Amino acid sequence: MLRRVANPVRTPRTASFVPLIQREIERMIGTGELTGGTRINESTLALRLGISRGPVREACRALEQIGLLRSELNRGFFVREVSTKEALDLYDIRAGLFGTAGRLAAAIITTVQLRGLEELIGEMDAAIEAPDIAAFYTLNNEFHRQVVVASDNDKLIELYPLLEAELHLFRRRGLVLPGSMRTSNDEHKAILDALRQSDGTGAARLLERHILAGKARFLRTLEDENATEARPGPLDPRHSRSKDR
């Protein structure tokens, strides 16, 4: 008599959706579709992606663990709001991290990896011409990720996603300034040249400056917002007084 063999344990099909949903929510936050304080509508997102709510909830829990979302009892998940101090602190940490990544990568980066960075730069040039800030933002993130991967430092690679996730909450705003995408991609080209020449010192310096330049652009958006808020509107009594002077 043949003995019946039990079926092997299988990972539920829906589990494979979780990383994809997580990346989609990150993309929506990064492109400004979801802003700080916005509630994640699990039903709408599940319907849009053609899946059940279970994987969406799991993806939200994963994003909460890395600081991108927060949860409220009986209310669900919300996009976390980052203070200016937190944002500036993250830029400073990233500057050091990318400087290290550039120095390590310059000594060991492969021809295939260099070609991948070059292709991303070309795609970013196309996004600038479009202009398509959402596409540029995604390609920009991938360029940075590939530089970190090229460092071949496991701890650095492990730490990188934790820092990048929180940056989705505010980094895109620095790219809306006139000419900022072009400037950013010119910096990418200089970084690629240093990596091609195996110039660890130069790559480290350029990458650190690149991140700090992003920090400066972010600060400029804050200054522009403050200036706009301080400017009196047509119905503000200060408006008529300023015209009389």
PDB file of C-alpha atoms in Angstrom, residues 30-231:
ATOM      1  CA  GLY A  30       8.325  59.883  -2.858  1.00  0.00           C
ATOM      2  CA  THR A  31       6.385  61.361  -5.788  1.00  0.00           C
ATOM      3  CA  GLY A  32       4.049  63.329  -3.531  1.00  0.00           C
ATOM      4  CA  GLU A  33       0.883  61.284  -4.167  1.00  0.00           C
ATOM      5  CA  LEU A  34       0.849  60.595  -0.426  1.00  0.00           C
ATOM      6  CA  THR A  35       1.962  63.400   1.875  1.00  0.00           C
ATOM      7  CA  GLY A  36       2.786  63.588   5.586  1.00  0.00           C
ATOM      8  CA  GLY A  37      -0.266  62.904   7.749  1.00  0.00           C
ATOM      9  CA  THR A  38      -2.236  61.215   4.950  1.00  0.00           C
ATOM     10  CA  ARG A  39      -4.137  58.068   5.931  1.00  0.00           C
ATOM     11  CA  ILE A  40      -3.388  54.961   3.856  1.00  0.00           C
ATOM     12  CA  ASN A  41      -6.694  53.778   2.397  1.00  0.00           C
ATOM     13  CA  GLU A  42      -6.068  50.027   2.401  1.00  0.00           C
ATOM     14  CA  SER A  43      -9.266  49.170   0.524  1.00  0.00           C
ATOM     15  CA  THR A  44      -8.638  51.658  -2.278  1.00  0.00           C
ATOM     16  CA  LEU A  45      -5.009  50.590  -2.643  1.00  0.00           C
ATOM     17  CA  ALA A  46      -5.947  46.888  -2.678  1.00  0.00           C
ATOM     18  CA  LEU A  47      -8.603  47.551  -5.331  1.00  0.00           C
ATOM     19  CA  ARG A  48      -6.156  49.565  -7.411  1.00  0.00           C
ATOM     20  CA  LEU A  49      -3.564  46.772  -7.284  1.00  0.00           C
ATOM     21  CA  GLY A  50      -6.124  43.994  -7.755  1.00  0.00           C
ATOM     22  CA  ILE A  51      -5.312  42.148  -4.528  1.00  0.00           C
ATOM     23  CA  SER A  52      -6.808  41.563  -1.080  1.00  0.00           C
ATOM     24  CA  ARG A  53      -6.286  43.916   1.860  1.00  0.00           C
ATOM     25  CA  GLY A  54      -4.106  41.420   3.758  1.00  0.00           C
ATOM     26  CA  PRO A  55      -0.859  42.027   1.838  1.00  0.00           C
ATOM     27  CA  VAL A  56      -1.489  45.791   1.910  1.00  0.00           C
ATOM     28  CA  ARG A  57      -1.743  45.683   5.702  1.00  0.00           C
ATOM     29  CA  GLU A  58       1.447  43.599   5.932  1.00  0.00           C
ATOM     30  CA  ALA A  59       3.294  46.079   3.711  1.00  0.00           C
ATOM     31  CA  CYS A  60       2.088  48.937   5.921  1.00  0.00           C
ATOM     32  CA  ARG A  61       3.366  47.164   9.031  1.00  0.00           C
ATOM     33  CA  ALA A  62       6.771  46.707   7.373  1.00  0.00           C
ATOM     34  CA  LEU A  63       6.868  50.405   6.451  1.00  0.00           C
ATOM     35  CA  GLU A  64       5.944  51.340  10.008  1.00  0.00           C
ATOM     36  CA  GLN A  65       8.944  49.375  11.282  1.00  0.00           C
ATOM     37  CA  ILE A  66      11.340  51.393   9.118  1.00  0.00           C
ATOM     38  CA  GLY A  67       9.760  54.712  10.101  1.00  0.00           C
ATOM     39  CA  LEU A  68       7.832  55.586   6.938  1.00  0.00           C
ATOM     40  CA  LEU A  69       4.341  55.088   8.369  1.00  0.00           C
ATOM     41  CA  ARG A  70       2.756  55.320  11.805  1.00  0.00           C
ATOM     42  CA  SER A  71      -0.349  53.546  13.065  1.00  0.00           C
ATOM     43  CA  GLU A  72      -3.247  54.695  15.208  1.00  0.00           C
ATOM     44  CA  LEU A  73      -5.531  52.282  17.068  1.00  0.00           C
ATOM     45  CA  ASN A  74      -8.770  51.671  15.138  1.00  0.00           C
ATOM     46  CA  ARG A  75      -7.763  54.272  12.533  1.00  0.00           C
ATOM     47  CA  GLY A  76      -5.121  52.513  10.463  1.00  0.00           C
ATOM     48  CA  PHE A  77      -1.809  53.681   9.019  1.00  0.00           C
ATOM     49  CA  PHE A  78      -0.696  57.224   8.248  1.00  0.00           C
ATOM     50  CA  VAL A  79       2.285  58.674   6.393  1.00  0.00           C
ATOM     51  CA  ARG A  80       4.693  59.863   9.048  1.00  0.00           C
ATOM     52  CA  GLU A  81       5.605  63.535   9.256  1.00  0.00           C
ATOM     53  CA  VAL A  82       9.295  64.316   9.674  1.00  0.00           C
ATOM     54  CA  SER A  83      10.524  67.392  11.516  1.00  0.00           C
ATOM     55  CA  THR A  84      13.068  69.703   9.898  1.00  0.00           C
ATOM     56  CA  LYS A  85      15.638  68.637  12.512  1.00  0.00           C
ATOM     57  CA  GLU A  86      15.142  64.947  11.647  1.00  0.00           C
ATOM     58  CA  ALA A  87      15.459  65.690   7.935  1.00  0.00           C
ATOM     59  CA  LEU A  88      18.702  67.618   8.343  1.00  0.00           C
ATOM     60  CA  ASP A  89      20.136  64.928  10.627  1.00  0.00           C
ATOM     61  CA  LEU A  90      19.384  62.282   7.997  1.00  0.00           C
ATOM     62  CA  TYR A  91      21.138  64.301   5.291  1.00  0.00           C
ATOM     63  CA  ASP A  92      24.265  64.536   7.457  1.00  0.00           C
ATOM     64  CA  ILE A  93      24.268  60.783   8.128  1.00  0.00           C
ATOM     65  CA  ARG A  94      23.757  60.042   4.427  1.00  0.00           C
ATOM     66  CA  ALA A  95      26.619  62.328   3.452  1.00  0.00           C
ATOM     67  CA  GLY A  96      29.007  60.245   5.538  1.00  0.00           C
ATOM     68  CA  LEU A  97      27.490  56.963   4.357  1.00  0.00           C
ATOM     69  CA  PHE A  98      27.775  57.854   0.667  1.00  0.00           C
ATOM     70  CA  GLY A  99      31.283  59.188   1.084  1.00  0.00           C
ATOM     71  CA  THR A 100      32.288  55.808   2.489  1.00  0.00           C
ATOM     72  CA  ALA A 101      30.386  53.962  -0.251  1.00  0.00           C
ATOM     73  CA  GLY A 102      32.181  55.965  -2.957  1.00  0.00           C
ATOM     74  CA  ARG A 103      35.615  55.379  -1.471  1.00  0.00           C
ATOM     75  CA  LEU A 104      35.025  51.608  -1.236  1.00  0.00           C
ATOM     76  CA  ALA A 105      33.294  51.265  -4.598  1.00  0.00           C
ATOM     77  CA  ALA A 106      36.034  53.089  -6.535  1.00  0.00           C
ATOM     78  CA  ALA A 107      38.503  50.289  -5.799  1.00  0.00           C
ATOM     79  CA  ILE A 108      36.287  47.365  -6.820  1.00  0.00           C
ATOM     80  CA  ILE A 109      33.460  48.572  -9.071  1.00  0.00           C
ATOM     81  CA  THR A 110      32.962  46.389 -12.137  1.00  0.00           C
ATOM     82  CA  THR A 111      32.516  47.343 -15.778  1.00  0.00           C
ATOM     83  CA  VAL A 112      28.941  46.062 -15.636  1.00  0.00           C
ATOM     84  CA  GLN A 113      28.173  48.250 -12.605  1.00  0.00           C
ATOM     85  CA  LEU A 114      29.719  51.298 -14.279  1.00  0.00           C
ATOM     86  CA  ARG A 115      27.611  50.672 -17.362  1.00  0.00           C
ATOM     87  CA  GLY A 116      24.497  50.420 -15.198  1.00  0.00           C
ATOM     88  CA  LEU A 117      25.221  53.812 -13.599  1.00  0.00           C
ATOM     89  CA  GLU A 118      25.864  55.342 -17.014  1.00  0.00           C
ATOM     90  CA  GLU A 119      22.516  54.054 -18.307  1.00  0.00           C
ATOM     91  CA  LEU A 120      20.703  55.512 -15.308  1.00  0.00           C
ATOM     92  CA  ILE A 121      22.319  58.900 -15.950  1.00  0.00           C
ATOM     93  CA  GLY A 122      21.123  58.746 -19.561  1.00  0.00           C
ATOM     94  CA  GLU A 123      17.587  57.927 -18.433  1.00  0.00           C
ATOM     95  CA  MET A 124      17.702  60.811 -15.953  1.00  0.00           C
ATOM     96  CA  ASP A 125      18.744  63.164 -18.771  1.00  0.00           C
ATOM     97  CA  ALA A 126      15.652  62.008 -20.678  1.00  0.00           C
ATOM     98  CA  ALA A 127      13.452  62.583 -17.612  1.00  0.00           C
ATOM     99  CA  ILE A 128      14.860  66.113 -17.313  1.00  0.00           C
ATOM    100  CA  GLU A 129      13.988  66.875 -20.938  1.00  0.00           C
ATOM    101  CA  ALA A 130      10.448  65.491 -20.536  1.00  0.00           C
ATOM    102  CA  PRO A 131      10.292  66.967 -17.812  1.00  0.00           C
ATOM    103  CA  ASP A 132       9.199  64.086 -15.561  1.00  0.00           C
ATOM    104  CA  ILE A 133      10.107  64.636 -11.914  1.00  0.00           C
ATOM    105  CA  ALA A 134       8.507  61.360 -10.799  1.00  0.00           C
ATOM    106  CA  ALA A 135      10.655  59.342 -13.216  1.00  0.00           C
ATOM    107  CA  PHE A 136      13.768  61.322 -12.282  1.00  0.00           C
ATOM    108  CA  TYR A 137      13.113  60.734  -8.572  1.00  0.00           C
ATOM    109  CA  THR A 138      12.879  56.954  -9.061  1.00  0.00           C
ATOM    110  CA  LEU A 139      16.001  56.819 -11.250  1.00  0.00           C
ATOM    111  CA  ASN A 140      17.899  59.032  -8.817  1.00  0.00           C
ATOM    112  CA  ASN A 141      17.102  56.651  -5.968  1.00  0.00           C
ATOM    113  CA  GLU A 142      18.281  53.698  -8.039  1.00  0.00           C
ATOM    114  CA  PHE A 143      21.573  55.447  -8.897  1.00  0.00           C
ATOM    115  CA  HIS A 144      22.284  55.962  -5.199  1.00  0.00           C
ATOM    116  CA  ARG A 145      21.321  52.377  -4.366  1.00  0.00           C
ATOM    117  CA  GLN A 146      23.648  50.987  -7.028  1.00  0.00           C
ATOM    118  CA  VAL A 147      26.577  53.046  -5.734  1.00  0.00           C
ATOM    119  CA  VAL A 148      26.015  51.582  -2.272  1.00  0.00           C
ATOM    120  CA  VAL A 149      25.760  48.044  -3.691  1.00  0.00           C
ATOM    121  CA  ALA A 150      29.019  48.600  -5.599  1.00  0.00           C
ATOM    122  CA  SER A 151      30.784  49.226  -2.272  1.00  0.00           C
ATOM    123  CA  ASP A 152      30.295  45.515  -1.484  1.00  0.00           C
ATOM    124  CA  ASN A 153      30.058  46.387   2.234  1.00  0.00           C
ATOM    125  CA  ASP A 154      27.306  44.243   3.740  1.00  0.00           C
ATOM    126  CA  LYS A 155      26.661  46.497   6.747  1.00  0.00           C
ATOM    127  CA  LEU A 156      26.484  49.584   4.564  1.00  0.00           C
ATOM    128  CA  ILE A 157      24.063  47.842   2.208  1.00  0.00           C
ATOM    129  CA  GLU A 158      21.959  46.725   5.188  1.00  0.00           C
ATOM    130  CA  LEU A 159      21.827  50.226   6.697  1.00  0.00           C
ATOM    131  CA  TYR A 160      21.062  52.066   3.461  1.00  0.00           C
ATOM    132  CA  PRO A 161      17.345  51.129   3.034  1.00  0.00           C
ATOM    133  CA  LEU A 162      16.564  52.201   6.603  1.00  0.00           C
ATOM    134  CA  LEU A 163      17.870  55.711   5.944  1.00  0.00           C
ATOM    135  CA  GLU A 164      16.431  55.995   2.452  1.00  0.00           C
ATOM    136  CA  ALA A 165      12.911  55.036   3.508  1.00  0.00           C
ATOM    137  CA  GLU A 166      12.523  58.071   5.753  1.00  0.00           C
ATOM    138  CA  LEU A 167      13.953  60.321   3.053  1.00  0.00           C
ATOM    139  CA  HIS A 168      10.963  59.550   0.826  1.00  0.00           C
ATOM    140  CA  LEU A 169       9.026  61.777   3.226  1.00  0.00           C
ATOM    141  CA  PHE A 170      10.766  64.967   2.134  1.00  0.00           C
ATOM    142  CA  ARG A 171      13.611  64.572  -0.373  1.00  0.00           C
ATOM    143  CA  ARG A 172      11.579  65.043  -3.556  1.00  0.00           C
ATOM    144  CA  ARG A 173      10.746  68.633  -2.631  1.00  0.00           C
ATOM    145  CA  GLY A 174      14.352  69.689  -3.287  1.00  0.00           C
ATOM    146  CA  LEU A 175      14.044  68.533  -6.915  1.00  0.00           C
ATOM    147  CA  VAL A 176      11.214  70.954  -7.739  1.00  0.00           C
ATOM    148  CA  LEU A 177      13.533  73.967  -7.633  1.00  0.00           C
ATOM    149  CA  PRO A 178      14.363  75.337 -11.108  1.00  0.00           C
ATOM    150  CA  GLY A 179      17.420  73.595 -12.568  1.00  0.00           C
ATOM    151  CA  SER A 180      17.833  71.256  -9.603  1.00  0.00           C
ATOM    152  CA  MET A 181      17.382  68.026 -11.572  1.00  0.00           C
ATOM    153  CA  ARG A 182      19.982  69.124 -14.134  1.00  0.00           C
ATOM    154  CA  THR A 183      22.414  70.124 -11.382  1.00  0.00           C
ATOM    155  CA  SER A 184      21.873  66.829  -9.571  1.00  0.00           C
ATOM    156  CA  ASN A 185      22.538  64.770 -12.702  1.00  0.00           C
ATOM    157  CA  ASP A 186      25.658  66.778 -13.545  1.00  0.00           C
ATOM    158  CA  GLU A 187      26.899  65.769 -10.090  1.00  0.00           C
ATOM    159  CA  HIS A 188      26.088  62.132 -10.920  1.00  0.00           C
ATOM    160  CA  LYS A 189      28.262  62.391 -14.043  1.00  0.00           C
ATOM    161  CA  ALA A 190      31.214  63.722 -12.038  1.00  0.00           C
ATOM    162  CA  ILE A 191      30.787  60.888  -9.520  1.00  0.00           C
ATOM    163  CA  LEU A 192      30.746  58.319 -12.329  1.00  0.00           C
ATOM    164  CA  ASP A 193      33.961  59.762 -13.781  1.00  0.00           C
ATOM    165  CA  ALA A 194      35.699  59.442 -10.406  1.00  0.00           C
ATOM    166  CA  LEU A 195      34.527  55.830 -10.050  1.00  0.00           C
ATOM    167  CA  ARG A 196      35.759  55.031 -13.574  1.00  0.00           C
ATOM    168  CA  GLN A 197      39.182  56.372 -12.661  1.00  0.00           C
ATOM    169  CA  SER A 198      39.242  54.338  -9.417  1.00  0.00           C
ATOM    170  CA  ASP A 199      39.639  57.642  -7.567  1.00  0.00           C
ATOM    171  CA  GLY A 200      38.392  56.721  -4.095  1.00  0.00           C
ATOM    172  CA  THR A 201      39.212  60.083  -2.530  1.00  0.00           C
ATOM    173  CA  GLY A 202      37.531  62.002  -5.341  1.00  0.00           C
ATOM    174  CA  ALA A 203      34.454  59.755  -5.397  1.00  0.00           C
ATOM    175  CA  ALA A 204      34.048  60.083  -1.625  1.00  0.00           C
ATOM    176  CA  ARG A 205      34.349  63.869  -1.776  1.00  0.00           C
ATOM    177  CA  LEU A 206      31.917  64.210  -4.692  1.00  0.00           C
ATOM    178  CA  LEU A 207      29.321  61.917  -3.148  1.00  0.00           C
ATOM    179  CA  GLU A 208      29.453  63.702   0.174  1.00  0.00           C
ATOM    180  CA  ARG A 209      29.082  67.070  -1.582  1.00  0.00           C
ATOM    181  CA  HIS A 210      26.221  65.651  -3.673  1.00  0.00           C
ATOM    182  CA  ILE A 211      24.210  64.732  -0.571  1.00  0.00           C
ATOM    183  CA  LEU A 212      24.972  68.032   1.166  1.00  0.00           C
ATOM    184  CA  ALA A 213      23.891  69.877  -1.996  1.00  0.00           C
ATOM    185  CA  GLY A 214      20.564  68.068  -1.670  1.00  0.00           C
ATOM    186  CA  LYS A 215      20.392  69.261   1.915  1.00  0.00           C
ATOM    187  CA  ALA A 216      20.985  72.854   0.749  1.00  0.00           C
ATOM    188  CA  ARG A 217      18.181  72.530  -1.829  1.00  0.00           C
ATOM    189  CA  PHE A 218      15.860  71.212   0.871  1.00  0.00           C
ATOM    190  CA  LEU A 219      16.672  74.221   3.065  1.00  0.00           C
ATOM    191  CA  ARG A 220      15.935  76.542   0.146  1.00  0.00           C
ATOM    192  CA  THR A 221      12.442  75.073  -0.205  1.00  0.00           C
ATOM    193  CA  LEU A 222      11.847  75.812   3.480  1.00  0.00           C
ATOM    194  CA  GLU A 223      13.012  79.403   3.002  1.00  0.00           C
ATOM    195  CA  ASP A 224      10.729  79.791  -0.027  1.00  0.00           C
ATOM    196  CA  GLU A 225       7.773  78.430   1.962  1.00  0.00           C
ATOM    197  CA  ASN A 226       8.441  80.795   4.844  1.00  0.00           C
ATOM    198  CA  ALA A 227       8.718  83.739   2.454  1.00  0.00           C
ATOM    199  CA  THR A 228       5.409  82.808   0.811  1.00  0.00           C
ATOM    200  CA  GLU A 229       3.658  82.468   4.162  1.00  0.00           C
ATOM    201  CA  ALA A 230       5.027  85.832   5.332  1.00  0.00           C
ATOM    202  CA  ARG A 231       3.918  87.652   2.160  1.00  0.00           C
TER     203      ARG A 231
END
